[in-house]
């Protein structure tokens, strides 16, 4: 018998072969998926916590789109995945195992990894913050910052302490902390720097920035503001899109917390603080500082906190 010129015997042989292929595919699907993930382009990231409170790491753990599990284990965008080779808090390894992982990753991916710093750099004394031993001596954090930033494709400062010094460098600053940006300038290290400030930095700001760098390379100067913040998130002030803008326009001001009105008289720093907090909000869009009936303390600005003090008085 022949249908459309195909003999029955040939048709059966083809159908069996097709069935076998399908079975093979079903049985090996998990392995094929794993192989595809392996084939995805892996982008190395190193994260060093210096002098800070770990709040920016905690903020990153709260990322929702993508969840941190997906961010660290899956393809962050199709065909591209991040490989976090070092993070003091998140990694399981400790001691020399962790230090070897750091050295090996920095060497193997020289010029290709993104270096993330969290916290400011203590400069007053080499013993104010050390990590690991070399030749029986403690290695100062400032030395790690120099080495790791010099070999990086780009530096991303996560949070205001890393970007500008922040609370770690606030008066009286006994450890002589400075922001990584300033420290690298003092050391003459020319690796491109992107600042993603905030106390803490918003997980969306960080994830969006690191993915953009890995996919499209270093942002053009026109994409960053004068303080090297991505304009995508920091072009406008908080005040610009505040939910209380109508009150300020109508001259209605709150004089104690809980009163109706704009909170400028209570010390709100929204008119000069940059960030898209009113639109993006925090904790997956649940709320943000002013909507929670507090002022904006200007946590994304280079002068924070000293230049904003006292926080609850009009500047
Ligand atoms: S509460 Fe702050 S940010 Fe909002 S309108 Fe008043 S001064 Fe501007
Ligand atoms: S509203 Fe102000 S204090 Fe709150 S996160 Fe945004 S910039 Fe920081």
XYZ file of C-alpha atoms and ligand atoms in Angstrom:
331
model
C 0.000 0.000 0.000
C 1.208 3.498 -0.771
C -0.144 6.834 0.542
C 1.075 10.041 -1.137
C 3.865 7.943 -2.640
C 5.209 6.715 0.760
C 5.334 2.936 1.226
C 3.719 1.581 4.455
C 6.975 -0.145 5.481
C 8.934 3.139 5.108
C 6.259 5.033 7.057
C 6.440 2.547 10.003
C 10.234 2.661 10.061
C 10.159 6.480 10.191
C 7.456 6.481 12.934
C 9.492 4.100 15.114
C 12.599 6.146 14.649
C 10.696 9.333 15.527
C 9.283 7.630 18.643
C 12.736 6.547 19.739
C 14.046 10.074 19.322
C 11.129 11.467 21.344
C 11.702 8.925 24.143
C 15.382 9.766 24.194
C 14.565 13.460 24.414
C 12.096 12.989 27.305
C 14.471 10.779 29.251
C 17.401 13.117 28.844
C 15.536 16.410 29.133
C 17.011 17.352 32.523
C 20.509 16.652 31.231
C 19.872 18.579 28.032
C 18.631 21.517 30.118
C 21.714 21.305 32.327
C 23.929 21.210 29.234
C 22.116 24.254 27.830
C 22.619 26.096 31.124
C 26.291 25.133 31.048
C 26.496 26.528 27.532
C 25.021 29.839 28.706
C 27.582 32.579 28.833
C 28.950 32.807 32.372
C 29.823 36.260 33.688
C 32.155 36.312 36.700
C 31.302 38.584 39.630
C 33.286 39.095 42.824
C 31.693 40.840 45.826
C 33.848 42.187 48.641
C 32.314 43.454 51.871
C 34.633 46.043 53.391
C 33.670 48.402 56.229
C 29.887 48.396 56.398
C 26.864 46.775 57.996
C 26.056 44.142 55.302
C 22.724 45.926 54.733
C 23.274 46.118 50.973
C 23.828 42.337 50.854
C 20.611 41.850 52.824
C 18.859 44.196 50.399
C 20.138 42.131 47.453
C 18.803 38.972 49.104
C 15.378 40.635 49.011
C 15.411 40.945 45.239
C 12.078 39.737 43.864
C 12.329 39.978 40.066
C 14.507 37.951 39.738
C 14.582 36.130 43.090
C 18.090 35.773 44.475
C 18.004 32.011 43.765
C 17.323 32.726 40.093
C 19.858 35.534 40.041
C 22.655 33.335 41.350
C 21.786 29.941 39.838
C 19.793 30.479 36.652
C 20.165 32.438 33.456
C 19.542 36.017 34.494
C 18.501 36.708 30.895
C 18.300 33.977 28.230
C 21.760 32.635 27.478
C 23.505 34.697 30.160
C 24.183 33.843 33.772
C 26.159 35.361 36.615
C 28.717 33.361 38.541
C 29.355 34.831 41.976
C 32.830 33.551 42.804
C 33.212 35.317 46.132
C 30.955 36.869 48.742
C 31.977 36.642 52.396
C 28.429 36.274 53.718
C 26.799 34.153 51.027
C 29.560 31.634 50.298
C 29.888 28.381 52.206
C 33.688 28.283 52.152
C 35.693 29.924 54.917
C 39.339 30.545 55.776
C 42.008 29.645 53.266
C 39.483 27.771 51.073
C 37.581 31.017 50.541
C 40.768 33.051 50.067
C 42.034 30.592 47.438
C 38.698 30.830 45.612
C 39.064 34.613 45.534
C 42.660 34.603 44.296
C 41.995 31.935 41.667
C 38.856 33.643 40.319
C 40.599 37.025 40.135
C 43.514 35.474 38.234
C 41.427 33.254 35.917
C 39.046 36.076 34.950
C 41.446 39.002 34.948
C 40.023 41.936 33.022
C 36.654 40.217 32.654
C 35.054 40.157 36.096
C 32.784 42.751 37.629
C 34.056 43.802 41.046
C 31.345 44.767 43.520
C 32.293 46.608 46.686
C 30.040 47.031 49.701
C 31.217 49.317 52.508
C 33.902 51.993 52.726
C 37.690 51.562 52.815
C 39.417 52.042 56.209
C 42.659 53.942 55.582
C 43.854 55.170 58.981
C 45.647 51.975 59.970
C 46.385 48.781 58.032
C 44.929 46.763 60.908
C 41.509 48.415 60.708
C 39.966 45.684 58.582
C 42.006 42.765 57.227
C 41.175 39.590 55.328
C 43.342 36.479 54.996
C 47.017 35.871 55.625
C 49.962 36.125 53.260
C 53.458 35.236 54.422
C 52.034 35.019 57.949
C 50.744 38.618 57.815
C 47.184 39.914 57.745
C 46.262 41.490 54.406
C 44.596 44.923 54.812
C 41.242 45.474 53.128
C 42.715 48.500 51.354
C 45.211 46.137 49.689
C 42.387 43.855 48.518
C 40.507 46.841 47.118
C 43.591 47.920 45.145
C 44.331 44.463 43.747
C 40.783 43.442 42.922
C 39.736 46.709 41.324
C 42.913 46.913 39.231
C 42.109 43.523 37.629
C 38.394 44.141 37.093
C 36.513 45.054 33.923
C 34.396 47.441 36.011
C 33.784 48.352 39.626
C 30.229 48.628 40.921
C 29.910 50.246 44.322
C 26.800 48.841 45.996
C 25.463 51.322 48.538
C 26.413 54.779 49.749
C 29.328 53.624 51.966
C 31.154 52.076 49.004
C 30.189 54.909 46.674
C 30.939 57.942 48.841
C 31.871 56.819 52.389
C 28.362 57.011 53.849
C 27.761 56.098 57.470
C 31.099 54.248 57.693
C 32.906 57.546 57.023
C 30.636 59.697 59.219
C 32.156 61.891 61.927
C 34.234 61.173 63.972
C 35.340 58.460 61.496
C 37.985 56.834 63.750
C 39.021 54.336 61.050
C 39.606 56.995 58.380
C 37.050 55.425 56.031
C 36.665 56.791 52.503
C 34.391 55.700 49.672
C 35.850 53.298 47.116
C 35.441 55.948 44.393
C 37.687 58.390 46.261
C 40.119 55.647 47.283
C 40.628 54.462 43.695
C 41.194 58.057 42.554
C 43.834 58.497 45.285
C 45.543 55.268 44.170
C 45.466 56.242 40.488
C 43.434 53.145 39.559
C 41.548 53.849 36.344
C 39.043 50.953 36.240
C 35.597 52.366 35.326
C 33.442 52.947 38.413
C 29.645 52.914 38.615
C 28.001 53.997 41.843
C 24.712 52.455 42.921
C 24.163 54.291 46.204
C 21.426 54.019 48.813
C 21.432 53.072 52.445
C 20.886 50.316 51.528
C 20.947 50.254 47.744
C 17.710 49.025 46.194
C 18.035 45.470 44.811
C 16.522 46.574 41.488
C 19.112 49.345 41.145
C 21.923 46.868 41.711
C 20.614 43.957 39.634
C 19.653 46.273 36.769
C 23.093 47.879 36.765
C 25.147 44.691 36.922
C 23.091 43.007 34.192
C 23.382 46.055 31.946
C 27.171 46.131 32.377
C 27.487 42.431 31.616
C 25.250 42.542 28.565
C 26.159 45.904 27.063
C 29.510 46.761 28.646
C 30.577 49.854 30.549
C 27.896 52.581 30.462
C 28.712 55.630 28.357
C 29.484 58.820 30.284
C 26.133 60.189 29.129
C 24.361 57.333 30.957
C 25.837 58.332 34.332
C 25.318 61.516 36.333
C 28.030 63.679 37.905
C 28.351 61.251 40.818
C 28.628 58.228 38.478
C 25.113 57.015 39.250
C 23.056 55.417 36.436
C 20.601 58.059 35.222
C 18.134 55.260 34.640
C 17.455 55.226 38.391
C 18.899 58.495 39.704
C 18.124 61.176 37.145
C 15.256 62.730 39.108
C 14.875 63.813 42.709
C 12.564 62.088 45.139
C 10.707 65.398 45.458
C 10.117 65.438 41.703
C 7.677 62.524 41.880
C 6.672 62.631 45.534
C 3.098 61.782 46.499
C 3.038 65.002 48.597
C 3.955 67.344 45.760
C 0.413 68.715 45.629
C 0.693 69.725 49.293
C 3.890 71.691 48.746
C 2.343 73.392 45.725
C -0.671 74.350 47.880
C 1.523 75.449 50.812
C 0.272 72.715 53.161
C 3.098 71.600 55.479
C 3.164 69.072 58.312
C 4.758 70.392 61.521
C 4.734 67.103 63.359
C 4.693 63.529 62.146
C 1.209 62.327 61.368
C -0.052 65.761 60.344
C -1.344 66.222 56.814
C 1.061 67.968 54.465
C 4.481 68.008 52.838
C 7.241 67.119 55.336
C 9.782 69.752 54.273
C 9.544 71.508 57.664
C 10.268 68.175 59.370
C 13.577 67.906 57.552
C 12.671 66.067 54.323
C 15.689 65.884 51.987
C 13.590 64.836 48.981
C 14.213 68.106 47.072
C 17.900 67.246 46.579
C 17.975 63.428 46.998
C 18.067 61.486 43.739
C 16.263 58.195 43.210
C 13.096 56.702 41.783
C 11.815 55.587 45.211
C 8.311 57.097 44.761
C 7.760 55.003 41.629
C 9.712 51.842 42.426
C 9.113 51.716 46.199
C 10.730 49.130 48.473
C 10.097 45.554 49.578
C 8.716 44.627 46.181
C 6.654 47.775 45.814
C 5.018 47.586 49.249
C 5.975 51.005 50.605
C 8.698 53.646 50.769
C 10.039 56.215 53.231
C 7.591 59.097 52.711
C 4.556 56.885 52.181
C 5.485 55.258 55.507
C 5.090 58.751 57.025
C 8.784 59.437 57.471
C 10.986 61.951 55.713
C 13.462 61.205 52.938
C 16.865 61.404 54.650
C 18.715 61.686 51.334
C 20.468 58.337 51.616
C 21.608 58.276 47.974
C 23.635 61.491 48.113
C 27.429 61.899 48.486
C 27.076 64.063 51.629
C 24.981 61.511 53.511
C 24.776 61.452 56.527
C 26.996 64.284 57.834
C 25.891 67.000 55.429
C 22.244 66.137 56.071
C 22.462 66.382 59.844
C 20.425 66.928 61.860
C 18.196 64.657 59.815
C 14.921 65.838 61.325
C 15.437 69.563 60.807
C 14.889 71.618 57.680
C 18.201 72.256 55.949
S 7.555 65.348 51.522
Fe 9.666 65.783 50.838
S 9.860 64.955 48.797
Fe 7.670 65.050 49.301
S 6.984 67.038 48.476
Fe 7.572 67.401 50.582
S 9.766 68.006 50.490
Fe 9.231 67.067 48.527
S 13.166 58.097 49.793
Fe 15.113 59.101 50.282
S 15.838 58.133 52.191
Fe 14.224 56.805 51.290
S 15.391 55.318 50.061
Fe 14.793 56.982 48.683
S 16.544 58.409 48.694
Fe 16.784 57.035 50.468
